[in-house]
Amino acid sequence: MDCKKINGVNIFAPSSREELIDFALKNHSLLVAVNAEKILHATEQLRDIINRNVGYPDGVGAIMALNKQGVSGVVKVPGCELWLDIISLLYKHKSFYLVGGKDVVVQKTVTKLQQDFPGINIVNFRNGYLRSQNDKSSLLDDISEKKPDVVFVAMGSPKQELLMEEMNQRHKALYQGLGGSFDVYIGNVKRAPKWWVRNNLEWLFRLLTEPSRIKRQIHLVRFWVMLKFRLF
């Protein structure tokens, strides 16, 4: 699987989701979603986190940047879909651990997963509020004891990636950070309709439904300009 550095950020270029999942599973990888915003605004800390792990193209901006680097045949891999692809491919013979969200959110997520994937082996789960070092130590100990094959952490970047790196030092597994994907899965947050997603216009749908995002979206214009004139 090819990998290119764009504005200091390493981005892997999978030709299919299955290729990315297979690679991550075999290498006990920590998967980090990369989009135009992260490429443009990555802090030194976040850039280092991505480059230590497996950054994958979560948005059309990352795909365009890879294409500019001469990489063709790359597929967009939305993180809010990837974790469900992982479960769909592996749930019959792998085990899972979920961390993130409020108690009610993670509980509803687990219940829905058990309905959608009968027989799924979720060895444990907990909310994403680690209020003390004891909370974190207990989680790390539990991960080490339960030894899940796949761990999903929904806490937002870079908090979730830093926690996953600590987990991975204690127990090797496939790790993926999910941000707010639990809320999307259980219906608390509405994702763009399929037509918008299919035509790479999810960013526009979110802008139209959340006008307050305009300040963030303006930065994307800068990204397109820098990409067009090869300023990365």
XYZ file of C-alpha atoms in Angstrom, residues 45 97 99 124 126-145 151 153 155 158-171 175:
42
model
C 1.728 16.923 17.895
C -13.773 -3.304 22.880
C -14.585 3.316 24.544
C -16.239 -4.828 27.322
C -17.140 2.076 28.804
C -17.813 5.799 28.420
C -15.155 8.227 27.220
C -14.802 10.206 30.439
C -11.526 9.329 32.129
C -11.618 11.753 35.030
C -8.523 10.549 36.862
C -5.337 8.585 36.410
C -7.058 5.714 38.214
C -9.766 5.663 35.522
C -7.133 5.460 32.806
C -5.100 2.818 34.656
C -8.209 0.686 35.155
C -9.014 0.921 31.439
C -5.466 0.006 30.406
C -5.474 -2.926 32.824
C -8.811 -4.120 31.472
C -7.621 -3.885 27.860
C -4.539 -5.874 28.805
C -6.659 -8.505 30.562
C -10.539 -1.450 19.884
C -12.172 4.854 20.774
C -13.273 10.750 22.018
C -5.860 14.090 19.491
C -7.182 12.777 22.804
C -8.337 9.466 21.369
C -5.083 8.856 19.469
C -2.920 9.535 22.523
C -5.024 7.134 24.576
C -4.907 4.473 21.865
C -1.122 4.714 21.727
C -0.979 4.036 25.469
C -3.349 1.109 24.996
C -1.271 -0.267 22.139
C 1.827 -0.260 24.327
C 0.007 -2.536 26.752
C -1.850 -4.713 24.236
C -7.175 0.476 16.971
